[in-house]
Protein backbone atom coordinates (compact mmCIF):
# COMPACT_ATOMS: atom_id res chain seq x y z
CA UNK A 1 0.00 0.00 0.00
CA UNK A 2 1.31 3.44 -0.90
CA UNK A 3 2.56 5.46 2.03
CA UNK A 4 0.60 8.66 2.44
CA UNK A 5 2.10 11.92 3.59
CA UNK A 6 1.84 12.29 7.37
CA UNK A 7 -0.73 14.53 9.01
CA UNK A 8 1.38 17.18 10.73
CA UNK A 9 0.64 19.52 13.63
CA UNK A 10 2.74 22.66 13.18
CA UNK A 11 3.59 24.72 16.29
CA UNK A 12 4.52 28.38 15.77
CA UNK A 13 5.17 31.25 18.13
CA UNK A 14 2.52 33.52 16.62
CA UNK A 15 0.20 33.45 13.63
CA UNK A 16 0.05 35.32 11.38
CA UNK A 17 3.17 37.48 11.49
CA UNK A 18 4.14 39.90 8.75
CA UNK A 19 7.85 39.40 9.44
CA UNK A 20 7.68 35.61 8.95
CA UNK A 21 6.71 35.18 5.32
CA UNK A 22 9.18 32.28 5.09
CA UNK A 23 6.95 30.23 7.41
CA UNK A 24 3.77 31.07 5.53
CA UNK A 25 5.45 30.30 2.19
CA UNK A 26 6.63 26.90 3.46
CA UNK A 27 3.28 25.86 4.94
CA UNK A 28 1.32 26.86 1.83
CA UNK A 29 3.79 24.90 -0.33
CA UNK A 30 3.45 21.81 1.89
CA UNK A 31 -0.34 21.99 1.61
CA UNK A 32 -0.10 22.28 -2.15
CA UNK A 33 2.13 19.18 -2.10
CA UNK A 34 -0.65 17.26 -0.37
CA UNK A 35 -0.02 17.72 3.35
CA UNK A 36 -2.93 17.94 5.77
CA UNK A 37 -1.77 20.43 8.42
CA UNK A 38 -3.04 21.63 11.79
CA UNK A 39 -1.58 24.93 13.02
CA UNK A 40 -1.06 25.61 16.74
CA UNK A 41 0.02 29.10 17.80
CA UNK A 42 1.47 30.06 21.18
CA UNK A 43 0.40 33.69 20.76
CA UNK A 44 -2.46 35.63 19.27
CA UNK A 45 -1.76 37.89 16.27
CA UNK A 46 -0.64 41.47 16.89
CA UNK A 47 -0.09 42.64 13.29
CA UNK A 48 -3.09 44.51 11.88
CA UNK A 49 -2.36 43.46 8.30
CA UNK A 50 -1.96 40.08 6.64
CA UNK A 51 -0.04 38.95 3.60
CA UNK A 52 -1.96 37.28 0.74
CA UNK A 53 0.00 34.12 1.63
CA UNK A 54 -1.73 33.92 5.00
CA UNK A 55 -5.11 33.81 3.28
CA UNK A 56 -3.99 30.88 1.11
CA UNK A 57 -3.31 28.57 4.05
CA UNK A 58 -6.19 26.12 4.51
CA UNK A 59 -5.07 24.58 7.82
CA UNK A 60 -7.25 25.19 10.88
CA UNK A 61 -5.53 27.50 13.39
CA UNK A 62 -5.71 26.77 17.13
CA UNK A 63 -4.47 29.24 19.75
CA UNK A 64 -2.96 27.82 22.94
CA UNK A 65 -3.32 29.85 26.18
CA UNK A 66 -0.94 32.78 25.66
CA UNK A 67 -0.71 33.22 29.44
CA UNK A 68 -1.77 30.39 31.71
CA UNK A 69 -3.72 32.58 34.14
CA UNK A 70 -5.97 33.79 31.31
CA UNK A 71 -7.45 30.31 30.72
CA UNK A 72 -7.05 28.43 34.02
CA UNK A 73 -9.85 25.93 33.33
CA UNK A 74 -8.32 24.99 29.98
CA UNK A 75 -4.85 24.63 31.50
CA UNK A 76 -6.10 22.46 34.37
CA UNK A 77 -8.14 20.44 31.88
CA UNK A 78 -4.98 19.91 29.86
CA UNK A 79 -3.01 18.83 32.93
CA UNK A 80 -5.61 16.35 34.22
CA UNK A 81 -6.32 15.19 30.68
CA UNK A 82 -2.76 13.99 30.09
CA UNK A 83 -1.63 12.99 33.57
CA UNK A 84 -2.57 9.36 32.94
CA UNK A 85 -0.71 9.14 29.65
CA UNK A 86 2.39 6.91 29.76
CA UNK A 87 4.72 9.73 28.71
CA UNK A 88 3.46 12.35 31.17
CA UNK A 89 5.93 11.66 33.97
CA UNK A 90 8.80 11.40 31.49
CA UNK A 91 7.85 14.89 30.27
CA UNK A 92 7.66 16.16 33.86
CA UNK A 93 11.18 14.87 34.49
CA UNK A 94 12.57 16.56 31.37
CA UNK A 95 10.74 19.79 32.15
CA UNK A 96 11.84 19.86 35.79
CA UNK A 97 15.45 19.39 34.73
CA UNK A 98 15.03 22.30 32.31
CA UNK A 99 13.34 24.43 34.99
CA UNK A 100 16.24 24.02 37.40
CA UNK A 101 18.51 25.61 34.78
CA UNK A 102 15.98 28.17 33.55
CA UNK A 103 13.91 29.38 36.53
CA UNK A 104 11.55 31.60 34.55
CA UNK A 105 7.80 32.05 34.11
CA UNK A 106 8.30 31.33 30.44
CA UNK A 107 9.55 27.84 31.27
CA UNK A 108 6.44 27.21 33.41
CA UNK A 109 4.23 28.57 30.63
CA UNK A 110 5.87 26.24 28.11
CA UNK A 111 4.87 23.21 30.16
CA UNK A 112 1.30 24.43 30.67
CA UNK A 113 0.89 25.07 26.95
CA UNK A 114 2.34 21.61 26.23
CA UNK A 115 -0.28 19.99 28.50
CA UNK A 116 -3.07 21.75 26.60
CA UNK A 117 -1.53 20.82 23.25
CA UNK A 118 -1.06 17.17 24.26
CA UNK A 119 -4.66 16.91 25.43
CA UNK A 120 -6.31 18.74 22.52
CA UNK A 121 -4.20 17.31 19.70
CA UNK A 122 -6.38 15.12 17.43
CA UNK A 123 -5.64 11.40 17.48
CA UNK A 124 -4.95 11.31 13.74
CA UNK A 125 -1.84 13.53 13.99
CA UNK A 126 1.28 11.59 12.96
CA UNK A 127 4.01 14.11 13.67
CA UNK A 128 4.65 17.38 15.51
CA UNK A 129 6.74 20.04 13.77
CA UNK A 130 7.83 23.31 15.40
CA UNK A 131 9.09 26.52 13.85
CA UNK A 132 11.88 27.97 16.03
CA UNK A 133 14.14 26.03 18.34
CA UNK A 134 13.44 27.93 21.56
CA UNK A 135 9.92 28.28 23.00
CA UNK A 136 7.90 26.54 20.22
CA UNK A 137 10.28 23.58 20.19
CA UNK A 138 10.11 23.25 23.99
CA UNK A 139 6.30 23.17 23.96
CA UNK A 140 6.40 20.69 21.08
CA UNK A 141 8.99 18.46 22.75
CA UNK A 142 7.12 18.23 26.07
CA UNK A 143 3.83 17.49 24.28
CA UNK A 144 5.46 14.89 22.03
CA UNK A 145 6.91 13.07 25.05
CA UNK A 146 3.49 13.06 26.73
CA UNK A 147 1.84 11.65 23.61
CA UNK A 148 4.75 9.34 22.69
CA UNK A 149 5.01 10.91 19.24
CA UNK A 150 7.91 11.94 17.00
CA UNK A 151 8.63 15.63 16.67
CA UNK A 152 10.85 17.81 14.51
CA UNK A 153 11.84 21.45 14.33
CA UNK A 154 12.96 24.17 11.95
CA UNK A 155 15.56 26.57 13.43
CA UNK A 156 16.25 30.03 12.05
CA UNK A 157 18.29 32.83 13.66
CA UNK A 158 17.54 34.29 17.09
CA UNK A 159 16.45 30.89 18.37
CA UNK A 160 19.85 29.44 17.44
CA UNK A 161 22.11 32.20 18.69
CA UNK A 162 20.39 33.20 21.93
CA UNK A 163 19.36 29.76 23.25
CA UNK A 164 21.67 28.20 25.86
CA UNK A 165 23.95 25.47 24.56
CA UNK A 166 22.63 22.83 26.97
CA UNK A 167 19.12 23.28 25.62
CA UNK A 168 20.15 23.11 21.97
CA UNK A 169 22.28 20.05 22.64
CA UNK A 170 19.55 18.16 24.49
CA UNK A 171 16.98 18.89 21.79
CA UNK A 172 19.39 17.23 19.35
CA UNK A 173 20.06 14.00 21.27
CA UNK A 174 18.03 10.85 20.76
CA UNK A 175 18.73 9.86 24.38
CA UNK A 176 16.99 13.00 25.70
CA UNK A 177 13.87 12.82 23.52
CA UNK A 178 15.39 15.10 20.90
CA UNK A 179 13.96 15.99 17.51
CA UNK A 180 13.76 13.34 14.82
CA UNK A 181 15.35 15.96 12.60
CA UNK A 182 16.14 19.65 12.62
CA UNK A 183 16.00 21.75 9.46
CA UNK A 184 17.81 25.06 9.42
CA UNK A 185 18.03 27.70 6.73
CA UNK A 186 21.72 28.69 6.78
CA UNK A 187 24.99 26.88 6.34
CA UNK A 188 26.51 28.62 9.37
CA UNK A 189 23.55 27.56 11.52
CA UNK A 190 23.67 23.99 10.23
CA UNK A 191 27.39 23.69 11.08
CA UNK A 192 26.84 25.04 14.61
CA UNK A 193 23.91 22.73 15.33
CA UNK A 194 25.50 19.64 13.75
CA UNK A 195 28.39 20.03 16.20
CA UNK A 196 25.86 19.79 19.06
CA UNK A 197 23.86 16.84 17.73
CA UNK A 198 24.46 13.18 18.57
CA UNK A 199 24.48 12.50 14.82
CA UNK A 200 25.36 15.08 12.16
CA UNK A 201 22.57 13.76 9.91
CA UNK A 202 19.99 14.81 12.50
CA UNK A 203 20.53 18.35 11.14
CA UNK A 204 19.84 19.32 7.53
CA UNK A 205 20.48 22.57 5.69
CA UNK A 206 17.24 23.58 3.97
CA UNK A 207 17.29 27.02 2.38
CA UNK A 208 13.88 28.66 2.35
CA UNK A 209 14.37 29.96 -1.16
CA UNK A 210 11.75 32.04 -2.91
CA UNK A 211 8.53 31.14 -4.68
CA UNK A 212 8.80 33.39 -7.72
CA UNK A 213 5.18 32.75 -8.69
CA UNK A 214 4.27 35.22 -5.94
CA UNK A 215 6.29 38.03 -7.53
CA UNK A 216 5.95 40.03 -10.74
CA UNK A 217 8.65 40.13 -13.36
CA UNK A 218 11.32 42.66 -12.38
CA UNK A 219 10.85 46.20 -13.71
CA UNK A 220 13.19 48.09 -15.99
CA UNK A 221 15.90 50.08 -14.14
CA UNK A 222 14.86 53.55 -13.06
CA UNK A 223 16.11 56.46 -15.14
CA UNK A 224 19.53 57.66 -14.01
CA UNK A 225 18.51 61.33 -13.87
CA UNK A 226 16.21 60.73 -10.91
CA UNK A 227 17.57 61.04 -7.39
CA UNK A 228 18.58 57.76 -5.78
CA UNK A 229 16.00 55.97 -3.64
CA UNK A 230 17.22 53.74 -0.83
CA UNK A 231 14.83 51.17 0.68
CA UNK A 232 15.00 49.04 3.81
CA UNK A 233 12.52 46.45 5.05
CA UNK A 234 12.88 45.00 8.52
CA UNK A 235 11.81 45.29 12.12
CA UNK A 236 13.20 48.24 14.05
CA UNK A 237 15.32 46.13 16.35
CA UNK A 238 19.00 46.23 17.23
CA UNK A 239 20.19 43.38 14.99
CA UNK A 240 18.89 45.11 11.84
CA UNK A 241 21.37 47.96 12.31
CA UNK A 242 19.08 50.82 11.28
CA UNK A 243 20.54 53.11 13.94
CA UNK A 244 23.89 52.92 12.17
CA UNK A 245 22.25 53.37 8.79
CA UNK A 246 20.65 56.62 9.94
CA UNK A 247 24.06 57.82 11.10
CA UNK A 248 25.49 56.82 7.71
CA UNK A 249 22.78 58.68 5.77
CA UNK A 250 23.62 61.82 7.73
CA UNK A 251 27.19 61.57 6.38
CA UNK A 252 26.16 61.72 2.72
CA UNK A 253 27.23 64.89 0.90
CA UNK A 254 24.77 67.76 0.56
CA UNK A 255 24.88 67.65 -3.25
CA UNK A 256 23.55 64.07 -3.40
CA UNK A 257 19.83 63.82 -4.17
CA UNK A 258 18.61 60.87 -2.07
CA UNK A 259 15.65 59.54 -0.13
CA UNK A 260 15.39 56.60 2.27
CA UNK A 261 12.17 54.65 2.83
CA UNK A 262 11.76 52.22 5.70
CA UNK A 263 9.09 49.49 5.98
CA UNK A 264 8.58 47.57 9.20
CA UNK A 265 7.45 47.87 12.79
CA UNK A 266 9.36 47.54 16.03
CA UNK A 267 9.83 49.01 19.46
CA UNK A 268 12.63 51.48 18.67
CA UNK A 269 10.79 53.40 15.96
CA UNK A 270 10.21 56.58 17.98
CA UNK A 271 13.87 56.76 19.02
CA UNK A 272 15.10 56.29 15.46
CA UNK A 273 12.72 58.93 14.12
CA UNK A 274 13.98 61.33 16.80
CA UNK A 275 17.58 60.56 15.80
CA UNK A 276 16.83 61.30 12.13
CA UNK A 277 15.31 64.61 13.23
CA UNK A 278 18.34 65.43 15.38
CA UNK A 279 20.72 64.71 12.50
CA UNK A 280 18.76 66.96 10.15
CA UNK A 281 17.69 64.29 7.65
CA UNK A 282 14.06 63.75 8.66
CA UNK A 283 12.77 65.40 5.48
CA UNK A 284 14.65 62.78 3.43
CA UNK A 285 13.19 59.80 5.31
CA UNK A 286 9.79 58.10 5.02
CA UNK A 287 8.65 55.73 7.77
CA UNK A 288 5.99 53.41 6.32
CA UNK A 289 5.48 51.13 9.32
CA UNK A 290 4.25 47.58 8.84
CA UNK A 291 3.14 46.78 5.28
CA UNK A 292 1.75 43.75 3.53
CA UNK A 293 3.60 41.92 0.75
CA UNK A 294 2.06 43.79 -2.21
CA UNK A 295 3.02 47.12 -0.61
CA UNK A 296 6.57 45.89 -0.04
CA UNK A 297 6.89 44.72 -3.63
CA UNK A 298 5.59 48.05 -4.95
CA UNK A 299 8.23 49.87 -2.90
CA UNK A 300 10.98 47.59 -4.23
CA UNK A 301 9.94 48.27 -7.81
CA UNK A 302 10.37 52.02 -7.38
CA UNK A 303 13.70 51.97 -5.51
CA UNK A 304 17.35 51.80 -6.55
CA UNK A 305 19.25 50.25 -3.63
CA UNK A 306 18.01 47.85 -0.97
CA UNK A 307 19.90 48.38 2.29
CA UNK A 308 19.97 45.88 5.16
CA UNK A 309 22.81 46.78 7.58
CA UNK A 310 22.50 43.69 9.78
CA UNK A 311 24.75 43.33 12.82
CA UNK A 312 25.15 41.14 15.91
CA UNK A 313 23.14 42.48 18.83
CA UNK A 314 24.48 42.71 22.36
CA UNK A 315 22.62 39.53 23.40
CA UNK A 316 24.04 37.58 20.43
CA UNK A 317 20.90 37.82 18.31
CA UNK A 318 21.54 38.14 14.59
CA UNK A 319 19.92 37.56 11.24
CA UNK A 320 20.17 34.24 9.44
CA UNK A 321 19.64 34.69 5.71
CA UNK A 322 16.84 37.26 5.52
CA UNK A 323 14.27 36.33 2.88
CA UNK A 324 13.77 40.00 2.18
CA UNK A 325 17.17 40.07 0.43
CA UNK A 326 15.93 37.43 -2.00
CA UNK A 327 12.65 39.30 -2.42
CA UNK A 328 14.58 42.46 -3.33
CA UNK A 329 16.72 40.46 -5.76
CA UNK A 330 13.53 39.18 -7.43
CA UNK A 331 12.79 42.78 -8.45
CA UNK A 332 16.39 43.37 -9.62
CA UNK A 333 17.05 45.80 -6.80
CA UNK A 334 20.73 46.41 -6.03
CA UNK A 335 21.68 44.92 -2.63
CA UNK A 336 23.78 46.55 0.08
CA UNK A 337 24.18 44.53 3.26
CA UNK A 338 26.81 43.28 5.71
CA UNK A 339 28.77 39.99 6.01
CA UNK A 340 26.81 38.87 9.09
CA UNK A 341 25.84 35.25 9.65
CA UNK A 342 24.62 33.63 6.39
CA UNK A 343 24.20 36.75 4.26
CA UNK A 344 27.44 35.92 2.34
CA UNK A 345 25.86 32.55 1.44
CA UNK A 346 23.62 34.52 -0.93
CA UNK A 347 25.65 37.67 -1.69
CA UNK A 348 29.26 37.53 -2.79
CA UNK A 349 30.72 41.00 -2.25
CA UNK A 350 31.23 42.83 -5.52
CA UNK A 351 29.45 40.11 -7.50
CA UNK A 352 25.82 39.94 -6.35
CA UNK A 353 25.81 43.10 -4.27
CA UNK A 354 27.94 44.99 -1.78
CA UNK A 355 28.82 43.72 1.71
CA UNK A 356 29.90 46.62 3.88
CA UNK A 357 31.22 46.89 7.40
CA UNK A 358 28.40 48.03 9.66
CA UNK A 359 30.11 51.26 10.75
CA UNK A 360 28.37 54.49 9.67
CA UNK A 361 31.48 55.63 7.76
CA UNK A 362 31.75 52.45 5.69
CA UNK A 363 28.01 52.30 5.08
CA UNK A 364 28.03 55.92 3.92
CA UNK A 365 30.94 55.29 1.55
CA UNK A 366 29.14 52.37 -0.07
CA UNK A 367 25.81 54.19 -0.23
CA UNK A 368 27.57 57.04 -2.05
CA UNK A 369 29.42 54.69 -4.43
CA UNK A 370 26.19 52.94 -5.46
CA UNK A 371 24.23 56.19 -5.63
CA UNK A 372 26.67 57.66 -8.14
CA UNK A 373 27.13 54.57 -10.33
CA UNK A 374 23.89 53.38 -11.89
CA UNK A 375 25.74 50.97 -14.21
CA UNK A 376 27.24 49.21 -11.17
CA UNK A 377 23.84 49.02 -9.52
CA UNK A 378 22.31 47.41 -12.60
CA UNK A 379 25.16 44.91 -13.01
CA UNK A 380 24.98 43.82 -9.37
CA UNK A 381 21.19 43.56 -9.48
CA UNK A 382 21.29 41.42 -12.62
CA UNK A 383 23.83 39.08 -11.02
CA UNK A 384 21.78 38.76 -7.83
CA UNK A 385 18.72 37.85 -9.90
CA UNK A 386 20.67 35.09 -11.64
CA UNK A 387 21.95 33.89 -8.26
CA UNK A 388 18.38 33.77 -6.95
CA UNK A 389 16.87 31.96 -9.91
CA UNK A 390 19.63 29.36 -10.20
CA UNK A 391 20.34 28.52 -6.54
CA UNK A 392 17.70 29.96 -4.20
CA UNK A 393 14.27 28.96 -5.42
CA UNK A 394 11.78 27.47 -2.97
CA UNK A 395 11.00 24.08 -4.47
CA UNK A 396 14.27 22.21 -3.76
CA UNK A 397 13.98 23.07 -0.06
CA UNK A 398 10.34 21.98 0.07
CA UNK A 399 11.29 18.64 -1.49
CA UNK A 400 14.02 18.19 1.15
CA UNK A 401 11.57 18.99 3.92
CA UNK A 402 8.97 16.63 2.45
CA UNK A 403 11.47 13.77 2.51
CA UNK A 404 12.45 14.46 6.13
CA UNK A 405 8.84 14.76 7.32
CA UNK A 406 7.93 11.46 5.66
CA UNK A 407 10.96 9.73 7.14
CA UNK A 408 10.19 11.06 10.63
CA UNK A 409 6.61 9.79 10.67
CA UNK A 410 5.82 6.45 12.36
CA UNK A 411 6.72 3.42 10.24
CA UNK A 412 3.18 2.02 10.39
CA UNK A 413 1.62 5.20 8.97
CA UNK A 414 -0.26 3.96 5.87
CA UNK A 415 -2.96 5.17 3.57
XYZ file of C-alpha atoms in Angstrom:
415
model
C 0.000 0.000 0.000
C 1.314 3.436 -0.901
C 2.559 5.459 2.033
C 0.599 8.662 2.439
C 2.102 11.920 3.585
C 1.841 12.291 7.368
C -0.732 14.534 9.013
C 1.383 17.178 10.732
C 0.635 19.523 13.626
C 2.742 22.664 13.182
C 3.592 24.721 16.286
C 4.519 28.381 15.766
C 5.172 31.255 18.132
C 2.517 33.518 16.618
C 0.205 33.446 13.631
C 0.045 35.322 11.375
C 3.172 37.483 11.491
C 4.143 39.905 8.748
C 7.852 39.397 9.442
C 7.685 35.613 8.954
C 6.706 35.178 5.318
C 9.184 32.280 5.095
C 6.955 30.231 7.410
C 3.767 31.069 5.529
C 5.446 30.298 2.192
C 6.626 26.900 3.456
C 3.282 25.860 4.936
C 1.325 26.858 1.829
C 3.794 24.898 -0.326
C 3.451 21.809 1.894
C -0.341 21.991 1.613
C -0.101 22.277 -2.150
C 2.132 19.183 -2.100
C -0.654 17.257 -0.368
C -0.021 17.725 3.348
C -2.926 17.945 5.774
C -1.770 20.432 8.416
C -3.040 21.626 11.787
C -1.576 24.929 13.020
C -1.060 25.612 16.739
C 0.022 29.098 17.795
C 1.473 30.059 21.178
C 0.405 33.688 20.759
C -2.464 35.626 19.272
C -1.756 37.886 16.271
C -0.637 41.467 16.893
C -0.094 42.641 13.292
C -3.086 44.511 11.885
C -2.362 43.464 8.298
C -1.965 40.081 6.636
C -0.042 38.950 3.598
C -1.959 37.285 0.738
C 0.002 34.122 1.632
C -1.726 33.924 5.003
C -5.109 33.809 3.284
C -3.987 30.883 1.105
C -3.314 28.573 4.051
C -6.190 26.121 4.510
C -5.068 24.581 7.822
C -7.248 25.192 10.885
C -5.535 27.502 13.392
C -5.705 26.772 17.130
C -4.469 29.235 19.752
C -2.958 27.822 22.941
C -3.318 29.852 26.176
C -0.942 32.777 25.658
C -0.714 33.223 29.438
C -1.773 30.388 31.710
C -3.724 32.578 34.141
C -5.971 33.790 31.307
C -7.454 30.315 30.718
C -7.053 28.427 34.023
C -9.845 25.925 33.329
C -8.316 24.992 29.976
C -4.850 24.629 31.502
C -6.103 22.461 34.375
C -8.139 20.435 31.881
C -4.982 19.913 29.863
C -3.009 18.827 32.930
C -5.608 16.354 34.217
C -6.323 15.187 30.681
C -2.756 13.992 30.087
C -1.627 12.992 33.570
C -2.574 9.364 32.940
C -0.714 9.140 29.648
C 2.391 6.907 29.763
C 4.723 9.725 28.714
C 3.465 12.349 31.169
C 5.935 11.660 33.972
C 8.802 11.402 31.493
C 7.851 14.894 30.273
C 7.657 16.158 33.865
C 11.176 14.874 34.485
C 12.568 16.560 31.370
C 10.741 19.788 32.154
C 11.842 19.865 35.787
C 15.451 19.388 34.730
C 15.030 22.302 32.312
C 13.339 24.430 34.987
C 16.242 24.022 37.397
C 18.515 25.611 34.778
C 15.979 28.175 33.555
C 13.911 29.380 36.525
C 11.546 31.599 34.548
C 7.800 32.051 34.109
C 8.299 31.332 30.437
C 9.546 27.843 31.267
C 6.444 27.207 33.406
C 4.231 28.574 30.629
C 5.868 26.240 28.108
C 4.867 23.210 30.158
C 1.297 24.428 30.673
C 0.890 25.066 26.952
C 2.343 21.609 26.228
C -0.276 19.986 28.496
C -3.067 21.745 26.597
C -1.528 20.816 23.246
C -1.057 17.171 24.256
C -4.658 16.908 25.426
C -6.310 18.737 22.519
C -4.198 17.312 19.697
C -6.375 15.125 17.427
C -5.642 11.401 17.485
C -4.953 11.310 13.740
C -1.845 13.525 13.986
C 1.280 11.595 12.964
C 4.015 14.111 13.666
C 4.651 17.376 15.509
C 6.741 20.036 13.771
C 7.832 23.307 15.398
C 9.095 26.516 13.851
C 11.878 27.975 16.027
C 14.136 26.027 18.341
C 13.440 27.929 21.559
C 9.916 28.281 23.003
C 7.895 26.544 20.218
C 10.283 23.577 20.186
C 10.115 23.249 23.987
C 6.303 23.165 23.965
C 6.405 20.691 21.081
C 8.989 18.463 22.748
C 7.124 18.229 26.067
C 3.828 17.494 24.282
C 5.458 14.885 22.028
C 6.910 13.070 25.046
C 3.486 13.063 26.731
C 1.841 11.648 23.610
C 4.748 9.345 22.692
C 5.006 10.913 19.244
C 7.908 11.940 17.004
C 8.634 15.634 16.673
C 10.846 17.807 14.512
C 11.845 21.452 14.329
C 12.965 24.166 11.952
C 15.559 26.570 13.431
C 16.254 30.030 12.054
C 18.289 32.832 13.656
C 17.537 34.293 17.092
C 16.452 30.886 18.374
C 19.855 29.444 17.444
C 22.114 32.199 18.690
C 20.389 33.195 21.931
C 19.358 29.757 23.249
C 21.672 28.199 25.862
C 23.952 25.474 24.563
C 22.631 22.825 26.971
C 19.120 23.281 25.624
C 20.149 23.112 21.974
C 22.284 20.052 22.637
C 19.547 18.158 24.493
C 16.982 18.892 21.789
C 19.389 17.229 19.345
C 20.057 14.002 21.270
C 18.034 10.850 20.764
C 18.735 9.859 24.377
C 16.992 12.995 25.697
C 13.869 12.816 23.516
C 15.392 15.103 20.904
C 13.962 15.995 17.512
C 13.756 13.339 14.821
C 15.349 15.957 12.601
C 16.145 19.649 12.617
C 16.001 21.747 9.462
C 17.812 25.057 9.420
C 18.028 27.696 6.726
C 21.719 28.689 6.777
C 24.986 26.876 6.342
C 26.512 28.618 9.367
C 23.547 27.561 11.517
C 23.672 23.985 10.226
C 27.387 23.687 11.082
C 26.838 25.039 14.606
C 23.914 22.726 15.334
C 25.503 19.640 13.745
C 28.386 20.025 16.201
C 25.864 19.794 19.062
C 23.861 16.841 17.733
C 24.458 13.185 18.573
C 24.482 12.500 14.816
C 25.356 15.084 12.156
C 22.574 13.762 9.910
C 19.986 14.810 12.500
C 20.531 18.353 11.142
C 19.838 19.323 7.527
C 20.479 22.570 5.686
C 17.238 23.579 3.973
C 17.286 27.019 2.378
C 13.878 28.662 2.351
C 14.369 29.955 -1.164
C 11.747 32.043 -2.906
C 8.532 31.141 -4.684
C 8.799 33.395 -7.724
C 5.183 32.748 -8.695
C 4.265 35.222 -5.937
C 6.289 38.031 -7.531
C 5.946 40.027 -10.742
C 8.647 40.129 -13.362
C 11.317 42.665 -12.377
C 10.847 46.197 -13.706
C 13.188 48.085 -15.986
C 15.896 50.082 -14.143
C 14.861 53.548 -13.064
C 16.110 56.463 -15.139
C 19.531 57.660 -14.008
C 18.508 61.327 -13.875
C 16.207 60.727 -10.911
C 17.566 61.037 -7.389
C 18.585 57.759 -5.783
C 16.001 55.974 -3.636
C 17.217 53.736 -0.825
C 14.828 51.171 0.676
C 14.996 49.040 3.808
C 12.523 46.446 5.053
C 12.878 44.996 8.518
C 11.807 45.293 12.116
C 13.199 48.243 14.049
C 15.322 46.125 16.353
C 19.002 46.228 17.231
C 20.191 43.383 14.989
C 18.886 45.106 11.837
C 21.370 47.960 12.312
C 19.082 50.824 11.282
C 20.543 53.111 13.941
C 23.892 52.920 12.167
C 22.253 53.370 8.790
C 20.646 56.616 9.942
C 24.057 57.820 11.102
C 25.486 56.824 7.706
C 22.784 58.675 5.773
C 23.620 61.819 7.725
C 27.188 61.574 6.380
C 26.157 61.717 2.718
C 27.226 64.895 0.903
C 24.766 67.761 0.556
C 24.875 67.648 -3.247
C 23.546 64.067 -3.398
C 19.827 63.820 -4.166
C 18.613 60.875 -2.073
C 15.649 59.540 -0.127
C 15.386 56.604 2.270
C 12.167 54.655 2.828
C 11.757 52.218 5.696
C 9.092 49.488 5.984
C 8.577 47.571 9.202
C 7.448 47.870 12.786
C 9.355 47.545 16.031
C 9.827 49.010 19.461
C 12.627 51.481 18.672
C 10.790 53.404 15.956
C 10.212 56.582 17.983
C 13.875 56.762 19.024
C 15.102 56.289 15.458
C 12.718 58.925 14.124
C 13.977 61.330 16.796
C 17.576 60.564 15.800
C 16.835 61.297 12.135
C 15.310 64.606 13.233
C 18.338 65.434 15.378
C 20.722 64.714 12.497
C 18.758 66.962 10.149
C 17.692 64.288 7.645
C 14.063 63.752 8.664
C 12.773 65.396 5.480
C 14.654 62.779 3.433
C 13.190 59.796 5.309
C 9.787 58.103 5.023
C 8.650 55.732 7.775
C 5.994 53.407 6.322
C 5.478 51.133 9.324
C 4.250 47.575 8.843
C 3.142 46.782 5.276
C 1.748 43.748 3.526
C 3.596 41.918 0.755
C 2.059 43.791 -2.208
C 3.017 47.119 -0.611
C 6.574 45.886 -0.044
C 6.894 44.722 -3.634
C 5.591 48.046 -4.950
C 8.227 49.873 -2.902
C 10.976 47.592 -4.226
C 9.937 48.267 -7.813
C 10.370 52.021 -7.385
C 13.700 51.972 -5.511
C 17.348 51.796 -6.554
C 19.252 50.253 -3.632
C 18.010 47.852 -0.970
C 19.898 48.382 2.288
C 19.970 45.885 5.155
C 22.809 46.783 7.576
C 22.503 43.691 9.784
C 24.748 43.325 12.819
C 25.146 41.142 15.906
C 23.137 42.477 18.833
C 24.477 42.711 22.363
C 22.617 39.533 23.397
C 24.036 37.579 20.434
C 20.901 37.822 18.313
C 21.541 38.136 14.593
C 19.916 37.559 11.237
C 20.170 34.243 9.438
C 19.643 34.693 5.713
C 16.836 37.262 5.523
C 14.273 36.326 2.884
C 13.774 40.003 2.185
C 17.171 40.073 0.429
C 15.929 37.433 -2.002
C 12.651 39.300 -2.420
C 14.582 42.462 -3.331
C 16.716 40.461 -5.763
C 13.534 39.180 -7.432
C 12.789 42.778 -8.447
C 16.391 43.373 -9.616
C 17.050 45.799 -6.795
C 20.735 46.413 -6.033
C 21.679 44.921 -2.634
C 23.782 46.555 0.085
C 24.175 44.534 3.262
C 26.808 43.282 5.714
C 28.765 39.993 6.014
C 26.815 38.870 9.090
C 25.836 35.248 9.647
C 24.619 33.634 6.393
C 24.199 36.748 4.255
C 27.444 35.917 2.344
C 25.858 32.552 1.440
C 23.624 34.520 -0.932
C 25.654 37.666 -1.688
C 29.262 37.532 -2.790
C 30.715 41.000 -2.247
C 31.233 42.827 -5.525
C 29.453 40.107 -7.498
C 25.818 39.936 -6.348
C 25.814 43.095 -4.273
C 27.940 44.990 -1.778
C 28.817 43.724 1.709
C 29.897 46.623 3.885
C 31.216 46.893 7.396
C 28.397 48.034 9.660
C 30.110 51.261 10.751
C 28.375 54.492 9.669
C 31.477 55.629 7.764
C 31.749 52.446 5.691
C 28.012 52.299 5.084
C 28.033 55.924 3.923
C 30.943 55.291 1.547
C 29.142 52.366 -0.066
C 25.815 54.193 -0.235
C 27.570 57.040 -2.055
C 29.417 54.694 -4.430
C 26.192 52.944 -5.456
C 24.230 56.194 -5.631
C 26.675 57.656 -8.144
C 27.128 54.568 -10.332
C 23.891 53.382 -11.893
C 25.740 50.973 -14.209
C 27.245 49.215 -11.172
C 23.839 49.017 -9.516
C 22.308 47.411 -12.602
C 25.156 44.909 -13.009
C 24.983 43.820 -9.369
C 21.191 43.562 -9.479
C 21.294 41.422 -12.624
C 23.835 39.077 -11.023
C 21.781 38.758 -7.829
C 18.723 37.854 -9.903
C 20.669 35.090 -11.637
C 21.947 33.888 -8.262
C 18.375 33.771 -6.947
C 16.869 31.964 -9.912
C 19.627 29.358 -10.203
C 20.338 28.519 -6.541
C 17.700 29.955 -4.199
C 14.273 28.958 -5.417
C 11.784 27.471 -2.965
C 11.001 24.080 -4.470
C 14.267 22.213 -3.756
C 13.983 23.073 -0.065
C 10.340 21.984 0.071
C 11.293 18.640 -1.487
C 14.022 18.190 1.154
C 11.571 18.989 3.920
C 8.974 16.634 2.449
C 11.471 13.769 2.511
C 12.451 14.462 6.131
C 8.843 14.759 7.325
C 7.930 11.464 5.661
C 10.962 9.728 7.141
C 10.188 11.060 10.632
C 6.605 9.790 10.672
C 5.823 6.446 12.359
C 6.720 3.420 10.242
C 3.176 2.015 10.394
C 1.618 5.197 8.971
C -0.258 3.962 5.867
C -2.958 5.169 3.566
